Coordinates of N, CA and C in Angstrom, one line a residue:
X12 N 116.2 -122.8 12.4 CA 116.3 -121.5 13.0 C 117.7 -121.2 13.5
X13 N 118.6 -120.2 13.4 CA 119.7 -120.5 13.4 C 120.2 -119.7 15.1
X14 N 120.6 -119.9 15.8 CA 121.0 -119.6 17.2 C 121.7 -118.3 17.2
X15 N 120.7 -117.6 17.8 CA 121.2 -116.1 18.1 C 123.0 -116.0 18.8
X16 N 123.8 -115.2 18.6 CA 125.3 -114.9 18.6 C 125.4 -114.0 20.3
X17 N 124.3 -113.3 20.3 CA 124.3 -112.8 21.6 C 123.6 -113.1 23.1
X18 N 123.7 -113.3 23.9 CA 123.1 -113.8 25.3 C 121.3 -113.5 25.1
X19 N 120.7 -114.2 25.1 CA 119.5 -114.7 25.1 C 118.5 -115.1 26.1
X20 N 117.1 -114.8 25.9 CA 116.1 -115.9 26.7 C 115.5 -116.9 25.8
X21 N 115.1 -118.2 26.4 CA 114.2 -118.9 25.4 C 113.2 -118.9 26.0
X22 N 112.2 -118.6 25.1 CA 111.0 -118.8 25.9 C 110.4 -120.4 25.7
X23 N 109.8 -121.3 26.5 CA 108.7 -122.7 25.7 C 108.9 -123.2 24.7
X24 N 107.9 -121.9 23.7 CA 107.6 -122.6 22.1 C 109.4 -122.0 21.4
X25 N 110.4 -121.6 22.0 CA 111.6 -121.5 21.0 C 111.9 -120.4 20.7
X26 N 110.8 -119.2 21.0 CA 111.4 -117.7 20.4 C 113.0 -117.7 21.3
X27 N 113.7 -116.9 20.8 CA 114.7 -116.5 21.5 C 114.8 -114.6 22.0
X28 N 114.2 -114.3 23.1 CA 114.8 -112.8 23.2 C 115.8 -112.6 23.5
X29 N 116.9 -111.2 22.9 CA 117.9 -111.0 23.1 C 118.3 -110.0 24.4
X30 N 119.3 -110.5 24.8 CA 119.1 -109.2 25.7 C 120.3 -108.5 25.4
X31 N 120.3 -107.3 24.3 CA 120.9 -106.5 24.0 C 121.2 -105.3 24.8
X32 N 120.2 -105.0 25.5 CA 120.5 -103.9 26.6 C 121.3 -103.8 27.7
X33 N 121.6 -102.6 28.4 CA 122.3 -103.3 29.6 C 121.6 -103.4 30.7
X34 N 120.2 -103.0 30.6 CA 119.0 -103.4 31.8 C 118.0 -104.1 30.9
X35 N 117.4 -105.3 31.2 CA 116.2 -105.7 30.8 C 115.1 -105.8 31.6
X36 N 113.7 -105.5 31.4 CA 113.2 -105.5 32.9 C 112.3 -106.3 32.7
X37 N 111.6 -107.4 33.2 CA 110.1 -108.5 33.1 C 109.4 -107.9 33.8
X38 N 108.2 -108.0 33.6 CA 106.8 -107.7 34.1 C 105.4 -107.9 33.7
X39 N 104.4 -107.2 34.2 CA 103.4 -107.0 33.7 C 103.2 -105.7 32.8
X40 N 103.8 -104.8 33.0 CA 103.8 -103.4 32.8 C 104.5 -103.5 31.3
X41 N 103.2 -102.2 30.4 CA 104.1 -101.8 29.1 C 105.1 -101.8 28.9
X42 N 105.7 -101.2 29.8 CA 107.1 -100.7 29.7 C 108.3 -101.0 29.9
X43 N 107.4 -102.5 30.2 CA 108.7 -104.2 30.4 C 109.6 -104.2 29.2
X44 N 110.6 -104.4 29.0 CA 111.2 -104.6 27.3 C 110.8 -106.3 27.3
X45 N 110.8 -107.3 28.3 CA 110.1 -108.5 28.3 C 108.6 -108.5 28.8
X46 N 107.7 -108.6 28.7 CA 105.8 -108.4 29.0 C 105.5 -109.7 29.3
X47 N 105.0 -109.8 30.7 CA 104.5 -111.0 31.0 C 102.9 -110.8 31.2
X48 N 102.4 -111.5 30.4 CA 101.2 -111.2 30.6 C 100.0 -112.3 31.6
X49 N 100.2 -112.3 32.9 CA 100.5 -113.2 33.8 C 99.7 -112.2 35.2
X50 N 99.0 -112.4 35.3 CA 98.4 -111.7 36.7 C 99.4 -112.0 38.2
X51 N 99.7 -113.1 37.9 CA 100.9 -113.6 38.9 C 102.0 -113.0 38.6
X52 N 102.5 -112.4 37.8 CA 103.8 -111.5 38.1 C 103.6 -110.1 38.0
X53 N 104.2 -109.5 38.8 CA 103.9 -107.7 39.4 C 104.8 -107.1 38.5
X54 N 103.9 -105.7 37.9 CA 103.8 -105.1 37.3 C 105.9 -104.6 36.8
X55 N 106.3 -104.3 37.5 CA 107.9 -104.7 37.4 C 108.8 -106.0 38.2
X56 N 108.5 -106.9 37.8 CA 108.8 -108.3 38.8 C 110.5 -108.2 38.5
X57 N 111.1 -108.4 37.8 CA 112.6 -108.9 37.9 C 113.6 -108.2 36.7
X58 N 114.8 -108.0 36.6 CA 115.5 -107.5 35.6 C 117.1 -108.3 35.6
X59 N 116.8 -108.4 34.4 CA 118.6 -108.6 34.1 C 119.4 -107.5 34.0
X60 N 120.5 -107.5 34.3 CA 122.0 -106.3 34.4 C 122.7 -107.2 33.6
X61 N 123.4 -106.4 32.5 CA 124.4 -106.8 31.8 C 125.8 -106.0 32.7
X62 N 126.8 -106.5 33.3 CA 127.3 -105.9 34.0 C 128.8 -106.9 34.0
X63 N 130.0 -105.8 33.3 CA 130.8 -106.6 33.1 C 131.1 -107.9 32.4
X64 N 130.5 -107.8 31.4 CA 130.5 -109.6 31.0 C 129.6 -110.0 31.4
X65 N 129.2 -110.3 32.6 CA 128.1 -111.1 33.5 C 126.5 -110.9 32.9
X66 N 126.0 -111.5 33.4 CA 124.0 -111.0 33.5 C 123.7 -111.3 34.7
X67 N 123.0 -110.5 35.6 CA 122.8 -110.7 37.1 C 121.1 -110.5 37.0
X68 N 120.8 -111.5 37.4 CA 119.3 -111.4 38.0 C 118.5 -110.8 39.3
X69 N 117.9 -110.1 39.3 CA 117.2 -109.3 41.0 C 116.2 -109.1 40.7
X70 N 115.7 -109.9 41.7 CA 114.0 -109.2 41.4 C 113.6 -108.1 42.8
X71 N 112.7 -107.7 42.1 CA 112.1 -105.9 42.2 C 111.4 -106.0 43.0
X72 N 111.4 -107.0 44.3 CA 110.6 -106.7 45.5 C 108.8 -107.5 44.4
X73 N 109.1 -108.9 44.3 CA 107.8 -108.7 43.6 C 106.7 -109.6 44.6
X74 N 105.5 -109.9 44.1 CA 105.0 -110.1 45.1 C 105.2 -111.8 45.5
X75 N 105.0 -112.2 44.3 CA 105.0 -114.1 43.9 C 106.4 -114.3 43.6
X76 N 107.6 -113.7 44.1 CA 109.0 -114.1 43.8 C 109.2 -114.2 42.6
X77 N 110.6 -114.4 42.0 CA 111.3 -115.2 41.0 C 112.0 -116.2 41.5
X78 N 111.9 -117.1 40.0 CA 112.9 -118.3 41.1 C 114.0 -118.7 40.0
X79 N 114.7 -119.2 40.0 CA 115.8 -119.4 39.8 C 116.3 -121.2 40.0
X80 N 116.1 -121.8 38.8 CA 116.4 -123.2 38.8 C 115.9 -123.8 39.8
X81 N 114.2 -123.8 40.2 CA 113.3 -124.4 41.4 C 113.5 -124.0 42.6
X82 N 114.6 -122.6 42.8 CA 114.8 -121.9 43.9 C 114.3 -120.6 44.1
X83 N 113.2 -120.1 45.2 CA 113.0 -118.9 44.5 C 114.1 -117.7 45.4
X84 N 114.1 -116.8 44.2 CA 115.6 -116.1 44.3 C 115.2 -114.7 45.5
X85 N 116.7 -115.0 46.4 CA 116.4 -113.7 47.6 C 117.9 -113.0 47.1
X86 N 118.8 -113.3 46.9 CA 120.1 -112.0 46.4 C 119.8 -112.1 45.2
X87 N 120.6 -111.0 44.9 CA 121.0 -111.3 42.9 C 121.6 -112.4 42.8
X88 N 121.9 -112.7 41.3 CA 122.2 -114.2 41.5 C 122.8 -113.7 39.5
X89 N 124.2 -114.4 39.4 CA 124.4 -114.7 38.2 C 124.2 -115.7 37.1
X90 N 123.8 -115.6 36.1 CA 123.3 -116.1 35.1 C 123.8 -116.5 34.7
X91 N 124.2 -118.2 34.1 CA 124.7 -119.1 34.0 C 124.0 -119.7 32.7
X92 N 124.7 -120.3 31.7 CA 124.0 -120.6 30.5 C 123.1 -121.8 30.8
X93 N 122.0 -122.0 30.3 CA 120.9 -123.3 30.5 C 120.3 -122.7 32.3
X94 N 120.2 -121.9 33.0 CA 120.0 -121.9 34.1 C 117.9 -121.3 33.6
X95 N 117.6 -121.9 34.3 CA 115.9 -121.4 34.5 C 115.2 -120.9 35.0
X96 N 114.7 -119.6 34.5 CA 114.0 -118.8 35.1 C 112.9 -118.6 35.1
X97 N 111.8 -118.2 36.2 CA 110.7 -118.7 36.7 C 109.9 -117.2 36.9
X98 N 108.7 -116.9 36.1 CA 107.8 -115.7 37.1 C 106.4 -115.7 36.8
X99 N 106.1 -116.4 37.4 CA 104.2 -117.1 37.5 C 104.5 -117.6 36.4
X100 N 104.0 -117.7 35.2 CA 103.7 -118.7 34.7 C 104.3 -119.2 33.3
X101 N 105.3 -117.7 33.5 CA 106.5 -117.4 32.4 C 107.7 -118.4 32.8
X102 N 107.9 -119.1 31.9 CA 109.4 -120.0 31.6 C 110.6 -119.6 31.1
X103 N 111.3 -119.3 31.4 CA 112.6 -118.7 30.2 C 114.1 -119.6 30.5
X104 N 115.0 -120.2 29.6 CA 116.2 -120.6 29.3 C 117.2 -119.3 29.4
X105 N 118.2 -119.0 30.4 CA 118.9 -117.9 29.6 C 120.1 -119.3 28.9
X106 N 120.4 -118.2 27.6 CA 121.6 -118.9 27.1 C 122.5 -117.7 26.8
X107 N 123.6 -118.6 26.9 CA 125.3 -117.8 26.4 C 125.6 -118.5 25.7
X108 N 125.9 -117.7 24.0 CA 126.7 -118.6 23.4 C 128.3 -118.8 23.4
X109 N 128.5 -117.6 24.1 CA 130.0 -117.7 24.6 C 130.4 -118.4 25.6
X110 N 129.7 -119.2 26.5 CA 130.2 -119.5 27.7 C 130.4 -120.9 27.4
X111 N 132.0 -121.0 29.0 CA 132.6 -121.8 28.4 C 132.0 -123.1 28.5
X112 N 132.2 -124.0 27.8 CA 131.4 -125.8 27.7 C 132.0 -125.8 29.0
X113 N 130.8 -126.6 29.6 CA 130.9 -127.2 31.4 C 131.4 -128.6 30.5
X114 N 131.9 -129.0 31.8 CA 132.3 -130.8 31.5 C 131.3 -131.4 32.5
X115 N 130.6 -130.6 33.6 CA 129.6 -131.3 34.5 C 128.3 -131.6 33.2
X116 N 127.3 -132.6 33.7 CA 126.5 -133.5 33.2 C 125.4 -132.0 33.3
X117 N 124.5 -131.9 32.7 CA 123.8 -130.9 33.0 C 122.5 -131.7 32.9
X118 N 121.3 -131.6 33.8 CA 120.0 -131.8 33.3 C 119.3 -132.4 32.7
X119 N 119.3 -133.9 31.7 CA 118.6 -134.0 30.5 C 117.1 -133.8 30.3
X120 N 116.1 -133.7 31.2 CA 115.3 -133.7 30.9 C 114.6 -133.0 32.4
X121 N 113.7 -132.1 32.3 CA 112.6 -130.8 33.3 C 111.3 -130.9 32.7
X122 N 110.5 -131.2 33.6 CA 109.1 -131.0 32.9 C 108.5 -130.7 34.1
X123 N 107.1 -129.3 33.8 CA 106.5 -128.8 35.0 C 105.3 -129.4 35.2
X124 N 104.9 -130.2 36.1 CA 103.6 -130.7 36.4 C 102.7 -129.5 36.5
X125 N 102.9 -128.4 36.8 CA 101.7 -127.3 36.5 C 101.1 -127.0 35.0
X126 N 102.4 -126.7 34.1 CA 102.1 -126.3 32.6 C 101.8 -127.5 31.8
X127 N 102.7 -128.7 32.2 CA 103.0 -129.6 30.8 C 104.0 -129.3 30.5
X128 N 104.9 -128.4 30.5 CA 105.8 -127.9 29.8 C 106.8 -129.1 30.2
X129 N 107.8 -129.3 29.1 CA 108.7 -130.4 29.3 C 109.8 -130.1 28.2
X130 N 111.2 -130.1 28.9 CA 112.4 -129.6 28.1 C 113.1 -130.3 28.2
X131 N 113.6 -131.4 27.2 CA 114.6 -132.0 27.1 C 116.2 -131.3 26.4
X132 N 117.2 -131.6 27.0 CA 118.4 -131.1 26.6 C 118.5 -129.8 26.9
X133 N 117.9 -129.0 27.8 CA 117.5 -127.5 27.5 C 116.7 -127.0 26.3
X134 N 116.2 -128.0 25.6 CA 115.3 -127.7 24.5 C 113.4 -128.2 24.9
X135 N 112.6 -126.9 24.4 CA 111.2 -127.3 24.8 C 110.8 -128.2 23.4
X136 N 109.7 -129.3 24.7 CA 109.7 -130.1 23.5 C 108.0 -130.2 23.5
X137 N 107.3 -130.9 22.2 CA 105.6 -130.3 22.9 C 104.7 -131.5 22.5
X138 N 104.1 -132.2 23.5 CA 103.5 -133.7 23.7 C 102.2 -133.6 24.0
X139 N 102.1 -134.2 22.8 CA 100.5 -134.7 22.6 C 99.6 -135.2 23.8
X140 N 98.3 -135.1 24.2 CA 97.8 -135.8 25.1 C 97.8 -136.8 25.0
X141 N 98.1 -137.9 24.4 CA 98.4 -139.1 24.5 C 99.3 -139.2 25.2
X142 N 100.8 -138.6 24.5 CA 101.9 -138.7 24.9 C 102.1 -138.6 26.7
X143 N 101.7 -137.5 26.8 CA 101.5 -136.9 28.3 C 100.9 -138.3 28.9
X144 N 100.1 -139.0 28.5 CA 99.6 -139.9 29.2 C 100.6 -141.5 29.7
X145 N 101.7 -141.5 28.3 CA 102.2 -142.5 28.5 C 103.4 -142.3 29.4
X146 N 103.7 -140.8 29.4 CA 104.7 -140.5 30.8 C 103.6 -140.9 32.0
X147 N 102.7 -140.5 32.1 CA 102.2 -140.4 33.3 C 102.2 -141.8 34.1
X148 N 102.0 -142.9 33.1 CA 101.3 -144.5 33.3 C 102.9 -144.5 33.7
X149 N 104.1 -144.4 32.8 CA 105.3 -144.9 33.3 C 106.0 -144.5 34.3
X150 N 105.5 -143.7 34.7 CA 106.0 -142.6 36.4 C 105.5 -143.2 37.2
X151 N 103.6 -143.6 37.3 CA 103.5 -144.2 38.4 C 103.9 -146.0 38.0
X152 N 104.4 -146.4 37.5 CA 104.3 -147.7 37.2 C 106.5 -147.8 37.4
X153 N 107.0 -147.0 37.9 CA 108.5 -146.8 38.3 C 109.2 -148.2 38.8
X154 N 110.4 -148.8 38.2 CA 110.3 -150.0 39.1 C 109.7 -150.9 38.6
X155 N 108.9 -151.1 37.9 CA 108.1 -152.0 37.3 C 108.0 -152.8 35.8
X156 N 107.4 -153.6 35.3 CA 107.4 -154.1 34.2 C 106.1 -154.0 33.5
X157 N 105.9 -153.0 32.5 CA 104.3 -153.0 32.0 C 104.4 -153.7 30.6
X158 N 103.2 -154.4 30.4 CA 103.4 -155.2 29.2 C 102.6 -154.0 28.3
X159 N 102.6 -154.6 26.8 CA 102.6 -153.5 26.0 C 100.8 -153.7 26.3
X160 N 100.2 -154.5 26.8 CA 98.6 -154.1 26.7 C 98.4 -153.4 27.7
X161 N 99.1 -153.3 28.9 CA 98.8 -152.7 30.0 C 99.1 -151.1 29.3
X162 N 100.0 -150.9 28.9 CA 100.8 -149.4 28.8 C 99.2 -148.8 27.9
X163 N 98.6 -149.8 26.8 CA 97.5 -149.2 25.5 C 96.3 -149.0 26.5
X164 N 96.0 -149.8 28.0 CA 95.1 -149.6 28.5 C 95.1 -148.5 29.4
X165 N 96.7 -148.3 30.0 CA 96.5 -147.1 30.6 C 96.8 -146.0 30.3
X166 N 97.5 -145.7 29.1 CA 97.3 -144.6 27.9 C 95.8 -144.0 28.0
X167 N 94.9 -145.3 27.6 CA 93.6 -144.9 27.0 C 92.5 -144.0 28.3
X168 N 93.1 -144.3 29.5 CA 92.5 -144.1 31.1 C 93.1 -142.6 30.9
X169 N 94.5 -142.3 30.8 CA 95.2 -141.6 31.5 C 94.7 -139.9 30.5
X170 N 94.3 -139.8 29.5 CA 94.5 -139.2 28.3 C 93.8 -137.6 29.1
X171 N 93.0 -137.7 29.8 CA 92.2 -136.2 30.2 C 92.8 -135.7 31.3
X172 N 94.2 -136.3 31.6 CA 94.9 -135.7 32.8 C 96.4 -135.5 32.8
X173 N 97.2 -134.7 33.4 CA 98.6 -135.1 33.1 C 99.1 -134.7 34.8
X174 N 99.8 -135.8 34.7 CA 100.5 -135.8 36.0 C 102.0 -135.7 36.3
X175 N 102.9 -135.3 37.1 CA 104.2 -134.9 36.9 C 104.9 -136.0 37.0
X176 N 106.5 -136.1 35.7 CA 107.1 -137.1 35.6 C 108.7 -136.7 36.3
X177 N 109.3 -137.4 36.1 CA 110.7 -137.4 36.2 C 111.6 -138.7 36.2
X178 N 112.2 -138.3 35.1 CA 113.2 -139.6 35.0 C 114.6 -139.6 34.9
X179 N 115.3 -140.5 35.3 CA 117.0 -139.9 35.3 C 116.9 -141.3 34.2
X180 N 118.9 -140.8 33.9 CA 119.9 -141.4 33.1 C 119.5 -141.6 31.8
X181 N 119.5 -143.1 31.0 CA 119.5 -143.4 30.1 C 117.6 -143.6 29.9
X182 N 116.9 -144.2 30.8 CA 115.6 -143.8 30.9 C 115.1 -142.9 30.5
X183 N 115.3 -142.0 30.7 CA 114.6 -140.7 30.3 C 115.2 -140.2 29.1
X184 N 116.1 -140.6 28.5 CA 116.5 -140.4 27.4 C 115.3 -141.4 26.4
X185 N 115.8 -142.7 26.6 CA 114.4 -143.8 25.8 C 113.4 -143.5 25.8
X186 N 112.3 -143.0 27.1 CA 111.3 -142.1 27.0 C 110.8 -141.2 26.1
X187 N 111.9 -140.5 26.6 CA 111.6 -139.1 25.5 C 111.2 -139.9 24.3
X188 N 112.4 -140.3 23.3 CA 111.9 -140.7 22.3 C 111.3 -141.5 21.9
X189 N 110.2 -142.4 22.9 CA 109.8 -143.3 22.5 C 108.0 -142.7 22.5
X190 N 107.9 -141.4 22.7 CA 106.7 -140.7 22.9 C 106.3 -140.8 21.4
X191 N 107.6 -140.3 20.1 CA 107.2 -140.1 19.1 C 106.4 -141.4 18.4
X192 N 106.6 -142.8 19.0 CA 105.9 -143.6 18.7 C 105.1 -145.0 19.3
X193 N 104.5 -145.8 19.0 CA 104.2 -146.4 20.0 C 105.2 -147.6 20.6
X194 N 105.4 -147.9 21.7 CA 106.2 -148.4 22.0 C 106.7 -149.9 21.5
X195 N 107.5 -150.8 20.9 CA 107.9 -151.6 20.0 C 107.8 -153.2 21.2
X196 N 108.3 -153.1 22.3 CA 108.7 -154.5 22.6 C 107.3 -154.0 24.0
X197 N 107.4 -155.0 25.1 CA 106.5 -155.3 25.8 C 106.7 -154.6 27.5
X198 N 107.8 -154.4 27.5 CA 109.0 -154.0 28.7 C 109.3 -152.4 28.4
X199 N 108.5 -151.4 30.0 CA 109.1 -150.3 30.1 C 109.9 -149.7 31.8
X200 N 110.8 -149.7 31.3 CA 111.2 -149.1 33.0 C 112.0 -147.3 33.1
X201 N 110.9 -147.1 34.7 CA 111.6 -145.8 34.7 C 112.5 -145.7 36.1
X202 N 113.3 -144.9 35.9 CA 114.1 -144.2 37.1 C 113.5 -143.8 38.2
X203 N 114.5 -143.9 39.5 CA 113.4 -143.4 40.7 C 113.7 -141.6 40.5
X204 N 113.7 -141.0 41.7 CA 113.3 -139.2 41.6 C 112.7 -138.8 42.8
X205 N 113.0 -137.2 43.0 CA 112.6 -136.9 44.0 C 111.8 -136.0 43.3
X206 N 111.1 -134.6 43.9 CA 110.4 -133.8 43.9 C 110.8 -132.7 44.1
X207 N 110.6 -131.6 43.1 CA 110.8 -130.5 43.3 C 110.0 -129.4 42.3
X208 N 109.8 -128.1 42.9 CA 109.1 -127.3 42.4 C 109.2 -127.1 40.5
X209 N 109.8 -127.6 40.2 CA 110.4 -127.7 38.9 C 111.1 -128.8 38.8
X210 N 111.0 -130.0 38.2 CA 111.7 -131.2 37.8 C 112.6 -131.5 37.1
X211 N 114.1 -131.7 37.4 CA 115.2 -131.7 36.4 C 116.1 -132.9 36.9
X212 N 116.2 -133.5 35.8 CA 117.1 -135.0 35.7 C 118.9 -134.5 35.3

């Protein structure tokens, strides 16, 4: 899929909306140019302003807030490429593809213990209930050394539930990819973490 040229949302599964206009408005309401179809977000909940170069976010007095990178947002606030946006149950990435490369370390890895949802690199990525299970065993197991029969037993426990992860540095990089298969040696270790309404490494 080739990356839209103009300032964008991502939604989860990867659509990209553009925000072409110089007002975009989220909601519940028809008349949203974005439609959340979300009982938790009010009927006009939040809008972007294209305003000078910028994209400024405000929300519309809604009832359940917007939040703004695990913060929920009380001024306008400028939009920042990779920054995440939140309204009940709606996820969105805005991206710029014009903005300039940060040299700061950004995020590798956000996953919501509410949805499942889990974004690696700013990218959504989408895990099997197994998978989900062997984050889960290695989150509470932090610190620790699980042998590869403990991990296949608590996989097999963990599978009807998913519980919130977070992992920093190089950890959570090996993670990630070690979801796509079963794990090779006998030794897993994760990163410690704090807690937040939204989880980002």
């Amino acid at each position: 899929m080739e990356t839209p040229r103009l300032p964008h949302l991502l939604d989860p599964l990867g659509n990209a909306i553009l925000l072409s206009l110089s007002l975009t408005v989220l909601g519940r309401a028809a008349g949203c140019q974005v439609i959340i179809a979300d009982r938790a977000a009010s009927r006009r909940h939040a809008e972007i302003a294209g305003e000078g170069g910028a994209y400024i976010l405000r929300d519309l007095d809604s009832t359940n807030g917007t939040w703004l990178n695990g913060q929920r947002l009380g001024e306008p606030a400028h939009l920042r490429d990779g920054d995440l946006i939140e309204i009940g149950s709606a996820r969105f990435i805005f991206r710029d593809p014009d903005a300039t490369f940060a040299t700061t370390r950004l995020p590798r890895l956000v996953y919501d213990e509410a949805t499942g949802d889990l974004w690696v690199d700013r990218r959504p990525v989408q895990l099997s209930p197994k998978q989900h299970a062997l984050f889960a065993l290695l989150w509470a197991r932090r610190d620790q050394v699980c042998g590869k029969d403990e991990i296949a037993a608590g996989c097999s426990s963990r599978r009807s539930s998913t519980r919130s992860l977070r992992f920093s540095g190089r950890a959570a990089t090996r993670c990630a990819a070690k979801t796509r298969s079963r794990p090779r040696s006998g030794q897993s270790a994760v990163g410690r973490s704090t807690t937040t309404r939204s989880k980002a490494w």
